[in-house]
Amino acid sequence: MNLVLRAILIAQRTNLVIAYWWYRAFDRRDARNSIDWVVGCDELASMVYQIGHAIPRSFTVSFTQDGAYDLTYDYGYRKGTSPRRRARWKLLIGPFLLGKLMNRARGFLYFGPTGFLMENFDRRVFEFAFLKKHGKRIALYWSGSDIRSTALMHELEHTSGQPNISTYIGQITPYFETPEHEAVQRERARVTDVYADVVFNFPTDQRSYITRHQEPYFYLMPEDRVVDSSAKFEDLSRLVLTHATTSPIIKGTALVRAAVEKLRAEGYDFEYIELIGVGNTELLEVLGRTHIALNQFYGFTTTIFGVEALAARCVLLASSDGTVETYLPPHANDAMMVTKHWQVYDNLKYLLDDPARIEPLARAGQEWVKEYASGASNGPRLSSILNLVLDGNYNEVSRRLLTIDEIFGPAPRP
């Protein structure tokens, strides 16, 4: 570590200690513990926003902006703030904001690998230790390659005979195939085991070195994204197929393009829309007229795009598989058309040959979102676990005995 970074790190830690005690001494006392959970710190696919809006008495913090979404947080930057300015401001304000929130909140839910302080040098050990020292609960919500071990995923590929997201990730970023990356993932897992009061993850799709018990990753799609309309199924003369991705290689975009070209060569007539790097507003508009959505074909779960497509009443083709990733919500394989990487053409042809099959499948997927992937249904489930943590009643041993069906149970309805 060079002298400049060391100085910044020392300054951040010193400022955190000063801020915590200053706010404890001088902040309004009726603000103490007025927040159950602070949710942050960097946004990805709107999940910080979704978690914060699904659990009561929360406070959302986002030091980054996901370019696909235009969302508002309890603490966030103005739209259009440059990445460099956001990074500099985080270095300055992060410790003071954490010190202030520690005097208001009972727990901190971290989505992804970042924190309020610089985390590259100790993987948040100082930050977590300071929180625990002052009686704060810590929840960690892992989101994919931030915790996924490439080496362990390669082992899974060899034992299962199925490629997965890590099979091709080194083609995009060679770093993911290095010993340095594995060392980081080991340390993140070790810190998770030591400091987290509760962990949310997909243990197979996001295979890691974590050894402690993990809770399922809850999808929390906002209710206003669930569009109960069958108007687009009134005319099936020319079907609309949509594939959206942020990472074409690991999501199987080449497989989709090959299937589309083969079907067109065979005389099938349809509209194919491919979206890469577009805003969420445009994506939702396209999904509103899409009949068949194509997600990823090397992963064992669905993505936020997949859940958005189901919510918009589209048939979803994806390699999501509840028999492989057993932490998926119940009946996931009935909600979407499970499509392995070699089945994209066959499953598309199956639907194109008989369009009457599409609307019933799409309706089933939308109902699954309502029951097992929405903020209205999963918000209470997530909150019940977090409340156990806050009250000191979270028993990791007993939680291990619960099946996924028992964790999800009947969906609470308004």
mmCIF file of C-alpha atoms in Angstrom:
data_model
loop_
_atom_site.group_PDB
_atom_site.id
_atom_site.type_symbol
_atom_site.label_atom_id
_atom_site.label_comp_id
_atom_site.label_asym_id
_atom_site.label_seq_id
_atom_site.Cartn_x
_atom_site.Cartn_y
_atom_site.Cartn_z
ATOM 1 C CA MET A 1 0.000 0.000 0.000
ATOM 2 C CA ASN A 2 1.501 3.354 -0.976
ATOM 3 C CA LEU A 3 1.758 6.252 1.448
ATOM 4 C CA VAL A 4 -1.160 8.210 -0.053
ATOM 5 C CA LEU A 5 -3.585 5.292 0.256
ATOM 6 C CA ARG A 6 -2.329 4.528 3.755
ATOM 7 C CA ALA A 7 -2.940 8.147 4.758
ATOM 8 C CA ILE A 8 -6.460 8.062 3.296
ATOM 9 C CA LEU A 9 -7.222 4.790 5.091
ATOM 10 C CA ILE A 10 -6.006 6.126 8.442
ATOM 11 C CA ALA A 11 -7.947 9.358 7.933
ATOM 12 C CA GLN A 12 -11.151 7.457 7.112
ATOM 13 C CA ARG A 13 -10.907 5.266 10.185
ATOM 14 C CA THR A 14 -10.091 8.228 12.425
ATOM 15 C CA ASN A 15 -13.002 10.232 11.009
ATOM 16 C CA LEU A 16 -15.369 7.316 11.611
ATOM 17 C CA VAL A 17 -14.439 7.110 15.286
ATOM 18 C CA ILE A 18 -14.750 10.889 15.686
ATOM 19 C CA ALA A 19 -18.069 11.008 13.798
ATOM 20 C CA TYR A 20 -19.602 8.176 15.792
ATOM 21 C CA TRP A 21 -18.840 9.767 19.153
ATOM 22 C CA TRP A 22 -19.683 13.296 17.994
ATOM 23 C CA TYR A 23 -23.123 12.269 16.750
ATOM 24 C CA ARG A 24 -23.647 10.180 19.857
ATOM 25 C CA ALA A 25 -22.955 13.210 22.025
ATOM 26 C CA PHE A 26 -24.691 15.941 20.060
ATOM 27 C CA ASP A 27 -27.241 14.406 17.676
ATOM 28 C CA ARG A 28 -30.899 14.535 18.687
ATOM 29 C CA ARG A 29 -31.542 11.727 21.134
ATOM 30 C CA ASP A 30 -35.025 10.986 19.791
ATOM 31 C CA ALA A 31 -33.317 9.902 16.575
ATOM 32 C CA ARG A 32 -31.568 7.008 18.332
ATOM 33 C CA ASN A 33 -32.418 3.636 16.781
ATOM 34 C CA SER A 34 -35.137 5.174 14.609
ATOM 35 C CA ILE A 35 -33.962 2.988 11.713
ATOM 36 C CA ASP A 36 -33.978 -0.790 11.751
ATOM 37 C CA TRP A 37 -31.736 -1.364 8.735
ATOM 38 C CA VAL A 38 -29.420 0.766 6.642
ATOM 39 C CA VAL A 39 -29.289 -0.799 3.146
ATOM 40 C CA GLY A 40 -26.306 -0.059 0.879
ATOM 41 C CA CYS A 41 -23.799 0.839 -0.281
ATOM 42 C CA ASP A 42 -23.497 0.471 -4.086
ATOM 43 C CA GLU A 43 -26.397 -0.205 -6.426
ATOM 44 C CA LEU A 44 -26.687 -3.113 -8.829
ATOM 45 C CA ALA A 45 -29.798 -3.831 -10.923
ATOM 46 C CA SER A 46 -31.952 -1.801 -8.498
ATOM 47 C CA MET A 47 -31.549 -4.323 -5.652
ATOM 48 C CA VAL A 48 -30.532 -1.789 -2.982
ATOM 49 C CA TYR A 49 -33.635 0.178 -3.879
ATOM 50 C CA GLN A 50 -35.838 -2.920 -3.906
ATOM 51 C CA ILE A 51 -34.602 -4.230 -0.554
ATOM 52 C CA GLY A 52 -34.985 -0.847 1.081
ATOM 53 C CA HIS A 53 -38.542 -0.458 -0.163
ATOM 54 C CA ALA A 54 -39.533 -3.992 0.818
ATOM 55 C CA ILE A 55 -38.559 -3.835 4.490
ATOM 56 C CA PRO A 56 -40.005 -1.332 6.983
ATOM 57 C CA ARG A 57 -37.949 1.279 8.835
ATOM 58 C CA SER A 58 -35.033 1.159 6.418
ATOM 59 C CA PHE A 59 -32.650 3.797 5.054
ATOM 60 C CA THR A 60 -31.089 3.345 1.601
ATOM 61 C CA VAL A 61 -27.596 4.512 0.672
ATOM 62 C CA SER A 62 -26.119 4.334 -2.828
ATOM 63 C CA PHE A 63 -22.691 5.721 -3.644
ATOM 64 C CA THR A 64 -23.042 4.642 -7.285
ATOM 65 C CA GLN A 65 -25.610 5.038 -10.026
ATOM 66 C CA ASP A 66 -26.818 2.070 -12.051
ATOM 67 C CA GLY A 67 -27.078 3.631 -15.493
ATOM 68 C CA ALA A 68 -30.097 1.528 -16.464
ATOM 69 C CA TYR A 69 -32.267 2.915 -13.643
ATOM 70 C CA ASP A 70 -33.386 6.325 -12.456
ATOM 71 C CA LEU A 71 -34.055 5.737 -8.752
ATOM 72 C CA THR A 72 -34.069 7.831 -5.595
ATOM 73 C CA TYR A 73 -32.360 6.848 -2.347
ATOM 74 C CA ASP A 74 -32.421 8.262 1.151
ATOM 75 C CA TYR A 75 -28.798 9.130 0.541
ATOM 76 C CA GLY A 76 -27.527 9.238 -3.031
ATOM 77 C CA TYR A 77 -25.989 11.482 -5.650
ATOM 78 C CA ARG A 78 -27.618 13.775 -8.144
ATOM 79 C CA LYS A 79 -28.175 12.157 -11.507
ATOM 80 C CA GLY A 80 -25.263 12.850 -13.819
ATOM 81 C CA THR A 81 -22.612 13.154 -11.110
ATOM 82 C CA SER A 82 -19.375 11.855 -12.606
ATOM 83 C CA PRO A 83 -17.951 8.545 -11.322
ATOM 84 C CA ARG A 84 -14.723 10.270 -10.294
ATOM 85 C CA ARG A 85 -16.559 12.883 -8.254
ATOM 86 C CA ARG A 86 -18.725 10.214 -6.617
ATOM 87 C CA ALA A 87 -15.632 8.205 -5.664
ATOM 88 C CA ARG A 88 -13.897 11.250 -4.180
ATOM 89 C CA TRP A 89 -17.010 12.278 -2.275
ATOM 90 C CA LYS A 90 -17.420 8.764 -0.869
ATOM 91 C CA LEU A 91 -13.858 8.855 0.472
ATOM 92 C CA LEU A 92 -14.699 12.071 2.307
ATOM 93 C CA ILE A 93 -18.311 11.590 3.399
ATOM 94 C CA GLY A 94 -18.422 7.803 3.908
ATOM 95 C CA PRO A 95 -16.975 7.733 7.457
ATOM 96 C CA PHE A 96 -19.140 10.627 8.664
ATOM 97 C CA LEU A 97 -22.301 9.141 7.167
ATOM 98 C CA LEU A 98 -21.566 5.758 8.747
ATOM 99 C CA GLY A 99 -20.869 7.354 12.120
ATOM 100 C CA LYS A 100 -24.152 9.258 11.963
ATOM 101 C CA LEU A 101 -26.212 6.269 10.852
ATOM 102 C CA MET A 102 -24.712 4.068 13.560
ATOM 103 C CA ASN A 103 -26.458 6.329 16.073
ATOM 104 C CA ARG A 104 -29.798 5.876 14.336
ATOM 105 C CA ALA A 105 -29.804 2.299 13.048
ATOM 106 C CA ARG A 106 -29.886 -1.109 14.700
ATOM 107 C CA GLY A 107 -28.491 -3.024 11.739
ATOM 108 C CA PHE A 108 -26.629 -2.630 8.446
ATOM 109 C CA LEU A 109 -27.519 -4.714 5.389
ATOM 110 C CA TYR A 110 -24.703 -4.681 2.838
ATOM 111 C CA PHE A 111 -25.593 -5.575 -0.733
ATOM 112 C CA GLY A 112 -22.444 -6.655 -2.544
ATOM 113 C CA PRO A 113 -18.795 -6.235 -1.547
ATOM 114 C CA THR A 114 -18.446 -2.526 -0.760
ATOM 115 C CA GLY A 115 -18.879 -0.459 2.376
ATOM 116 C CA PHE A 116 -18.744 3.094 3.682
ATOM 117 C CA LEU A 117 -14.939 2.949 3.998
ATOM 118 C CA MET A 118 -12.234 1.767 1.616
ATOM 119 C CA GLU A 119 -12.643 -2.002 1.556
ATOM 120 C CA ASN A 120 -9.851 -3.136 -0.790
ATOM 121 C CA PHE A 121 -7.243 -3.551 1.921
ATOM 122 C CA ASP A 122 -9.091 -5.466 4.623
ATOM 123 C CA ARG A 123 -12.391 -6.566 2.949
ATOM 124 C CA ARG A 124 -14.352 -4.405 5.454
ATOM 125 C CA VAL A 125 -12.847 -5.972 8.599
ATOM 126 C CA PHE A 126 -12.311 -2.634 10.360
ATOM 127 C CA GLU A 127 -15.771 -1.418 9.380
ATOM 128 C CA PHE A 128 -17.522 -4.602 10.486
ATOM 129 C CA ALA A 129 -15.511 -4.868 13.710
ATOM 130 C CA PHE A 130 -16.419 -1.275 14.591
ATOM 131 C CA LEU A 131 -20.110 -1.978 13.973
ATOM 132 C CA LYS A 132 -20.033 -5.138 16.086
ATOM 133 C CA LYS A 133 -18.141 -3.393 18.871
ATOM 134 C CA HIS A 134 -21.043 -0.978 19.177
ATOM 135 C CA GLY A 135 -23.765 -3.609 19.080
ATOM 136 C CA LYS A 136 -24.910 -3.315 15.486
ATOM 137 C CA ARG A 137 -26.193 -6.291 13.496
ATOM 138 C CA ILE A 138 -24.738 -7.088 10.076
ATOM 139 C CA ALA A 139 -26.555 -8.732 7.154
ATOM 140 C CA LEU A 140 -24.684 -9.580 3.948
ATOM 141 C CA TYR A 141 -26.547 -9.960 0.653
ATOM 142 C CA TRP A 142 -24.281 -11.400 -2.035
ATOM 143 C CA SER A 143 -25.095 -10.764 -5.672
ATOM 144 C CA GLY A 144 -22.969 -12.915 -7.989
ATOM 145 C CA SER A 145 -19.349 -12.551 -9.034
ATOM 146 C CA ASP A 146 -18.655 -10.475 -5.925
ATOM 147 C CA ILE A 147 -18.564 -13.727 -3.880
ATOM 148 C CA ARG A 148 -18.531 -16.467 -6.550
ATOM 149 C CA SER A 149 -15.327 -18.514 -6.721
ATOM 150 C CA THR A 150 -14.181 -19.248 -10.265
ATOM 151 C CA ALA A 151 -12.234 -22.298 -9.101
ATOM 152 C CA LEU A 152 -15.208 -23.775 -7.238
ATOM 153 C CA MET A 153 -17.493 -23.107 -10.209
ATOM 154 C CA HIS A 154 -15.018 -24.934 -12.470
ATOM 155 C CA GLU A 155 -15.205 -27.882 -10.054
ATOM 156 C CA LEU A 156 -18.993 -27.766 -10.323
ATOM 157 C CA GLU A 157 -18.740 -27.728 -14.111
ATOM 158 C CA HIS A 158 -16.586 -30.854 -14.081
ATOM 159 C CA THR A 159 -18.778 -32.790 -11.639
ATOM 160 C CA SER A 160 -22.110 -31.772 -13.206
ATOM 161 C CA GLY A 161 -21.065 -31.795 -16.848
ATOM 162 C CA GLN A 162 -22.822 -28.430 -17.340
ATOM 163 C CA PRO A 163 -21.116 -25.143 -18.208
ATOM 164 C CA ASN A 164 -21.886 -22.244 -15.890
ATOM 165 C CA ILE A 165 -21.298 -18.508 -15.705
ATOM 166 C CA SER A 166 -17.656 -18.968 -14.738
ATOM 167 C CA THR A 167 -16.930 -21.212 -17.714
ATOM 168 C CA TYR A 168 -16.395 -18.210 -19.994
ATOM 169 C CA ILE A 169 -15.861 -15.358 -17.544
ATOM 170 C CA GLY A 170 -12.105 -15.414 -18.050
ATOM 171 C CA GLN A 171 -12.656 -14.473 -21.684
ATOM 172 C CA ILE A 172 -14.157 -11.195 -20.540
ATOM 173 C CA THR A 173 -11.903 -10.470 -17.576
ATOM 174 C CA PRO A 174 -8.796 -12.649 -17.263
ATOM 175 C CA TYR A 175 -8.408 -11.513 -13.651
ATOM 176 C CA PHE A 176 -11.228 -13.878 -12.639
ATOM 177 C CA GLU A 177 -8.959 -16.839 -13.467
ATOM 178 C CA THR A 178 -6.039 -15.689 -11.334
ATOM 179 C CA PRO A 179 -4.859 -16.793 -7.864
ATOM 180 C CA GLU A 180 -5.247 -13.177 -6.766
ATOM 181 C CA HIS A 181 -8.980 -13.313 -7.456
ATOM 182 C CA GLU A 182 -9.362 -16.561 -5.520
ATOM 183 C CA ALA A 183 -7.486 -15.047 -2.595
ATOM 184 C CA VAL A 184 -9.933 -12.136 -2.531
ATOM 185 C CA GLN A 185 -12.921 -14.500 -2.641
ATOM 186 C CA ARG A 186 -11.487 -16.591 0.181
ATOM 187 C CA GLU A 187 -11.007 -13.517 2.320
ATOM 188 C CA ARG A 188 -14.490 -12.165 1.581
ATOM 189 C CA ALA A 189 -15.920 -15.516 2.624
ATOM 190 C CA ARG A 190 -13.799 -15.608 5.783
ATOM 191 C CA VAL A 191 -14.936 -12.120 6.769
ATOM 192 C CA THR A 192 -18.522 -13.177 6.075
ATOM 193 C CA ASP A 193 -18.175 -16.201 8.355
ATOM 194 C CA VAL A 194 -16.677 -14.117 11.156
ATOM 195 C CA TYR A 195 -18.788 -10.949 11.153
ATOM 196 C CA ALA A 196 -22.167 -11.553 9.477
ATOM 197 C CA ASP A 197 -25.214 -12.171 11.647
ATOM 198 C CA VAL A 198 -27.093 -13.441 8.582
ATOM 199 C CA VAL A 199 -26.120 -14.165 4.964
ATOM 200 C CA PHE A 200 -28.312 -14.174 1.832
ATOM 201 C CA ASN A 201 -26.951 -15.992 -1.203
ATOM 202 C CA PHE A 202 -27.492 -18.594 -3.926
ATOM 203 C CA PRO A 203 -25.018 -21.255 -2.684
ATOM 204 C CA THR A 204 -24.821 -23.171 -5.982
ATOM 205 C CA ASP A 205 -25.055 -20.460 -8.628
ATOM 206 C CA GLN A 206 -22.810 -18.228 -6.476
ATOM 207 C CA ARG A 207 -20.620 -21.007 -5.122
ATOM 208 C CA SER A 208 -18.177 -19.611 -2.591
ATOM 209 C CA TYR A 209 -15.897 -20.386 0.338
ATOM 210 C CA ILE A 210 -18.570 -19.356 2.863
ATOM 211 C CA THR A 211 -19.002 -22.115 5.449
ATOM 212 C CA ARG A 212 -21.818 -20.756 7.580
ATOM 213 C CA HIS A 213 -25.561 -21.171 6.989
ATOM 214 C CA GLN A 214 -27.052 -19.052 4.202
ATOM 215 C CA GLU A 215 -30.585 -17.839 3.623
ATOM 216 C CA PRO A 216 -32.080 -17.681 0.110
ATOM 217 C CA TYR A 217 -31.621 -14.650 -2.087
ATOM 218 C CA PHE A 218 -35.058 -13.006 -2.138
ATOM 219 C CA TYR A 219 -36.310 -11.376 -5.330
ATOM 220 C CA LEU A 220 -38.307 -8.253 -4.451
ATOM 221 C CA MET A 221 -39.929 -7.005 -7.649
ATOM 222 C CA PRO A 222 -42.042 -3.878 -6.972
ATOM 223 C CA GLU A 223 -45.778 -4.392 -7.377
ATOM 224 C CA ASP A 224 -46.072 -1.675 -10.028
ATOM 225 C CA ARG A 225 -43.907 -3.804 -12.339
ATOM 226 C CA VAL A 226 -46.472 -6.624 -12.330
ATOM 227 C CA VAL A 227 -48.665 -5.739 -15.302
ATOM 228 C CA ASP A 228 -51.915 -7.710 -15.332
ATOM 229 C CA SER A 229 -52.807 -7.371 -18.999
ATOM 230 C CA SER A 230 -53.294 -9.959 -21.704
ATOM 231 C CA ALA A 231 -53.785 -7.453 -24.545
ATOM 232 C CA LYS A 232 -50.569 -8.430 -26.329
ATOM 233 C CA PHE A 233 -51.821 -12.014 -26.663
ATOM 234 C CA GLU A 234 -54.864 -10.990 -28.675
ATOM 235 C CA ASP A 235 -52.774 -10.958 -31.864
ATOM 236 C CA LEU A 236 -50.164 -13.711 -32.124
ATOM 237 C CA SER A 237 -49.683 -13.475 -35.883
ATOM 238 C CA ARG A 238 -46.150 -12.093 -35.443
ATOM 239 C CA LEU A 239 -44.541 -12.923 -32.125
ATOM 240 C CA VAL A 240 -42.058 -10.616 -30.409
ATOM 241 C CA LEU A 241 -38.905 -12.186 -28.944
ATOM 242 C CA THR A 242 -36.605 -10.137 -26.692
ATOM 243 C CA HIS A 243 -33.153 -10.841 -25.326
ATOM 244 C CA ALA A 244 -31.517 -8.286 -23.004
ATOM 245 C CA THR A 245 -28.121 -8.587 -21.411
ATOM 246 C CA THR A 246 -25.234 -6.649 -19.945
ATOM 247 C CA SER A 247 -22.697 -9.413 -20.615
ATOM 248 C CA PRO A 248 -23.302 -11.239 -23.922
ATOM 249 C CA ILE A 249 -20.600 -13.899 -23.577
ATOM 250 C CA ILE A 250 -21.519 -15.298 -20.162
ATOM 251 C CA LYS A 251 -25.268 -14.901 -20.714
ATOM 252 C CA GLY A 252 -25.331 -16.910 -23.956
ATOM 253 C CA THR A 253 -26.193 -14.191 -26.479
ATOM 254 C CA ALA A 254 -24.415 -16.124 -29.251
ATOM 255 C CA LEU A 255 -26.709 -19.098 -28.605
ATOM 256 C CA VAL A 256 -29.771 -16.885 -28.962
ATOM 257 C CA ARG A 257 -28.527 -15.306 -32.185
ATOM 258 C CA ALA A 258 -27.784 -18.715 -33.683
ATOM 259 C CA ALA A 259 -31.252 -20.031 -32.826
ATOM 260 C CA VAL A 260 -32.911 -16.913 -34.237
ATOM 261 C CA GLU A 261 -31.014 -17.145 -37.505
ATOM 262 C CA LYS A 262 -31.758 -20.851 -37.916
ATOM 263 C CA LEU A 263 -35.486 -20.312 -37.313
ATOM 264 C CA ARG A 264 -35.611 -17.445 -39.787
ATOM 265 C CA ALA A 265 -33.813 -19.580 -42.348
ATOM 266 C CA GLU A 266 -36.533 -22.194 -41.865
ATOM 267 C CA GLY A 267 -39.213 -19.624 -42.692
ATOM 268 C CA TYR A 268 -40.470 -18.575 -39.236
ATOM 269 C CA ASP A 269 -41.587 -14.952 -39.114
ATOM 270 C CA PHE A 270 -41.171 -13.041 -35.850
ATOM 271 C CA GLU A 271 -39.697 -9.837 -34.480
ATOM 272 C CA TYR A 272 -36.424 -10.242 -32.596
ATOM 273 C CA ILE A 273 -35.264 -7.456 -30.292
ATOM 274 C CA GLU A 274 -31.810 -7.498 -28.706
ATOM 275 C CA LEU A 275 -31.123 -4.972 -25.978
ATOM 276 C CA ILE A 276 -27.642 -4.327 -24.620
ATOM 277 C CA GLY A 277 -26.971 -1.505 -22.199
ATOM 278 C CA VAL A 278 -30.368 0.210 -22.491
ATOM 279 C CA GLY A 279 -32.230 2.050 -19.749
ATOM 280 C CA ASN A 280 -34.822 0.264 -17.653
ATOM 281 C CA THR A 281 -37.646 2.454 -18.926
ATOM 282 C CA GLU A 282 -36.985 1.375 -22.507
ATOM 283 C CA LEU A 283 -36.626 -2.247 -21.401
ATOM 284 C CA LEU A 284 -40.003 -2.250 -19.650
ATOM 285 C CA GLU A 285 -41.656 -0.673 -22.698
ATOM 286 C CA VAL A 286 -40.283 -3.455 -24.885
ATOM 287 C CA LEU A 287 -41.318 -6.155 -22.411
ATOM 288 C CA GLY A 288 -44.825 -4.718 -22.521
ATOM 289 C CA ARG A 289 -45.204 -6.045 -26.068
ATOM 290 C CA THR A 290 -42.869 -9.048 -25.802
ATOM 291 C CA HIS A 291 -44.292 -12.571 -25.898
ATOM 292 C CA ILE A 292 -41.091 -14.561 -25.337
ATOM 293 C CA ALA A 293 -38.135 -13.277 -23.300
ATOM 294 C CA LEU A 294 -34.733 -14.945 -23.431
ATOM 295 C CA ASN A 295 -32.615 -14.591 -20.314
ATOM 296 C CA GLN A 296 -29.270 -16.291 -19.556
ATOM 297 C CA PHE A 297 -28.237 -19.836 -20.478
ATOM 298 C CA TYR A 298 -25.274 -20.647 -18.270
ATOM 299 C CA GLY A 299 -26.655 -19.610 -14.883
ATOM 300 C CA PHE A 300 -28.812 -21.643 -12.525
ATOM 301 C CA THR A 301 -30.943 -18.719 -11.344
ATOM 302 C CA THR A 302 -32.756 -15.965 -13.163
ATOM 303 C CA THR A 303 -31.629 -12.356 -13.283
ATOM 304 C CA ILE A 304 -33.546 -9.182 -12.443
ATOM 305 C CA PHE A 305 -34.325 -8.931 -16.166
ATOM 306 C CA GLY A 306 -35.809 -12.429 -15.968
ATOM 307 C CA VAL A 307 -38.067 -11.482 -13.073
ATOM 308 C CA GLU A 308 -39.060 -8.258 -14.853
ATOM 309 C CA ALA A 309 -39.973 -10.303 -17.932
ATOM 310 C CA LEU A 310 -42.099 -12.706 -15.896
ATOM 311 C CA ALA A 311 -43.785 -9.774 -14.167
ATOM 312 C CA ALA A 312 -44.590 -8.300 -17.583
ATOM 313 C CA ARG A 313 -46.321 -11.577 -18.518
ATOM 314 C CA CYS A 314 -43.725 -12.925 -20.930
ATOM 315 C CA VAL A 315 -42.753 -16.560 -21.332
ATOM 316 C CA LEU A 316 -39.212 -16.743 -19.980
ATOM 317 C CA LEU A 317 -36.596 -19.041 -21.482
ATOM 318 C CA ALA A 318 -33.656 -19.414 -19.078
ATOM 319 C CA SER A 319 -31.289 -22.033 -17.727
ATOM 320 C CA SER A 320 -32.623 -21.360 -14.212
ATOM 321 C CA ASP A 321 -33.137 -24.733 -12.587
ATOM 322 C CA GLY A 322 -34.485 -25.404 -9.122
ATOM 323 C CA THR A 323 -33.102 -28.943 -9.188
ATOM 324 C CA VAL A 324 -29.580 -27.480 -9.433
ATOM 325 C CA GLU A 325 -29.919 -24.242 -7.450
ATOM 326 C CA THR A 326 -32.100 -25.577 -4.663
ATOM 327 C CA TYR A 327 -32.331 -22.124 -3.050
ATOM 328 C CA LEU A 328 -34.601 -20.874 -5.836
ATOM 329 C CA PRO A 329 -38.175 -20.226 -4.642
ATOM 330 C CA PRO A 330 -40.644 -23.122 -4.929
ATOM 331 C CA HIS A 331 -42.077 -24.037 -8.345
ATOM 332 C CA ALA A 332 -39.470 -21.968 -10.218
ATOM 333 C CA ASN A 333 -39.255 -24.619 -12.933
ATOM 334 C CA ASP A 334 -43.000 -24.298 -13.537
ATOM 335 C CA ALA A 335 -42.799 -20.513 -13.805
ATOM 336 C CA MET A 336 -40.366 -20.398 -16.692
ATOM 337 C CA MET A 337 -39.325 -22.651 -19.543
ATOM 338 C CA VAL A 338 -36.108 -24.262 -18.295
ATOM 339 C CA THR A 339 -33.756 -23.998 -21.268
ATOM 340 C CA LYS A 340 -30.225 -25.350 -21.144
ATOM 341 C CA HIS A 341 -27.640 -23.912 -23.502
ATOM 342 C CA TRP A 342 -28.277 -26.616 -26.100
ATOM 343 C CA GLN A 343 -32.088 -26.189 -25.997
ATOM 344 C CA VAL A 344 -32.562 -22.567 -27.112
ATOM 345 C CA TYR A 345 -33.510 -23.444 -30.684
ATOM 346 C CA ASP A 346 -35.732 -26.417 -29.745
ATOM 347 C CA ASN A 347 -37.700 -24.515 -27.101
ATOM 348 C CA LEU A 348 -38.205 -21.479 -29.294
ATOM 349 C CA LYS A 349 -39.413 -23.711 -32.117
ATOM 350 C CA TYR A 350 -41.799 -25.461 -29.697
ATOM 351 C CA LEU A 351 -43.483 -22.136 -28.901
ATOM 352 C CA LEU A 352 -43.438 -20.787 -32.449
ATOM 353 C CA ASP A 353 -45.040 -23.968 -33.772
ATOM 354 C CA ASP A 354 -48.052 -23.473 -31.496
ATOM 355 C CA PRO A 355 -48.423 -19.870 -30.214
ATOM 356 C CA ALA A 356 -51.478 -20.913 -28.171
ATOM 357 C CA ARG A 357 -49.028 -22.405 -25.676
ATOM 358 C CA ILE A 358 -47.529 -19.018 -24.876
ATOM 359 C CA GLU A 359 -50.182 -17.120 -22.908
ATOM 360 C CA PRO A 360 -50.850 -19.874 -20.297
ATOM 361 C CA LEU A 361 -47.091 -20.185 -19.646
ATOM 362 C CA ALA A 362 -46.728 -16.419 -19.384
ATOM 363 C CA ARG A 363 -49.639 -16.184 -16.947
ATOM 364 C CA ALA A 364 -48.126 -18.930 -14.765
ATOM 365 C CA GLY A 365 -44.843 -17.041 -14.646
ATOM 366 C CA GLN A 366 -46.533 -13.836 -13.612
ATOM 367 C CA GLU A 367 -48.425 -15.592 -10.841
ATOM 368 C CA TRP A 368 -45.112 -17.037 -9.611
ATOM 369 C CA VAL A 369 -43.658 -13.532 -9.359
ATOM 370 C CA LYS A 370 -46.639 -12.421 -7.288
ATOM 371 C CA GLU A 371 -46.277 -15.357 -4.907
ATOM 372 C CA TYR A 372 -42.514 -15.832 -4.692
ATOM 373 C CA ALA A 373 -40.579 -12.952 -6.241
ATOM 374 C CA SER A 374 -42.336 -9.669 -5.416
ATOM 375 C CA GLY A 375 -41.753 -7.112 -2.720
ATOM 376 C CA ALA A 376 -45.302 -7.651 -1.455
ATOM 377 C CA SER A 377 -44.760 -11.389 -0.907
ATOM 378 C CA ASN A 378 -41.049 -11.591 -0.093
ATOM 379 C CA GLY A 379 -40.765 -8.336 1.837
ATOM 380 C CA PRO A 380 -42.498 -9.869 4.894
ATOM 381 C CA ARG A 381 -40.416 -13.053 4.536
ATOM 382 C CA LEU A 382 -37.158 -11.108 4.424
ATOM 383 C CA SER A 383 -38.318 -8.847 7.263
ATOM 384 C CA SER A 384 -39.183 -11.810 9.473
ATOM 385 C CA ILE A 385 -35.607 -13.111 9.201
ATOM 386 C CA LEU A 386 -34.092 -9.667 9.749
ATOM 387 C CA ASN A 387 -36.325 -9.115 12.789
ATOM 388 C CA LEU A 388 -35.052 -12.363 14.304
ATOM 389 C CA VAL A 389 -31.527 -11.051 13.822
ATOM 390 C CA LEU A 390 -32.300 -7.688 15.427
ATOM 391 C CA ASP A 391 -34.006 -9.315 18.402
ATOM 392 C CA GLY A 392 -31.164 -11.764 18.949
ATOM 393 C CA ASN A 393 -33.391 -14.756 18.193
ATOM 394 C CA TYR A 394 -31.768 -15.856 14.928
ATOM 395 C CA ASN A 395 -30.615 -19.424 15.480
ATOM 396 C CA GLU A 396 -28.385 -20.558 12.640
ATOM 397 C CA VAL A 397 -28.570 -24.203 13.712
ATOM 398 C CA SER A 398 -32.367 -24.341 13.645
ATOM 399 C CA ARG A 399 -32.513 -22.386 10.389
ATOM 400 C CA ARG A 400 -30.449 -25.115 8.709
ATOM 401 C CA LEU A 401 -33.331 -27.520 9.284
ATOM 402 C CA LEU A 402 -35.826 -25.447 7.293
ATOM 403 C CA THR A 403 -36.563 -26.431 3.709
ATOM 404 C CA ILE A 404 -36.971 -23.801 0.993
ATOM 405 C CA ASP A 405 -40.703 -24.573 0.889
ATOM 406 C CA GLU A 406 -40.896 -23.875 4.629
ATOM 407 C CA ILE A 407 -38.927 -20.645 4.318
ATOM 408 C CA PHE A 408 -41.192 -19.304 1.584
ATOM 409 C CA GLY A 409 -44.411 -20.913 2.788
ATOM 410 C CA PRO A 410 -47.749 -19.417 1.726
ATOM 411 C CA ALA A 411 -47.165 -15.951 0.380
ATOM 412 C CA PRO A 412 -48.549 -13.190 2.630
ATOM 413 C CA ARG A 413 -51.178 -11.324 0.650
ATOM 414 C CA PRO A 414 -52.488 -7.812 1.377
#
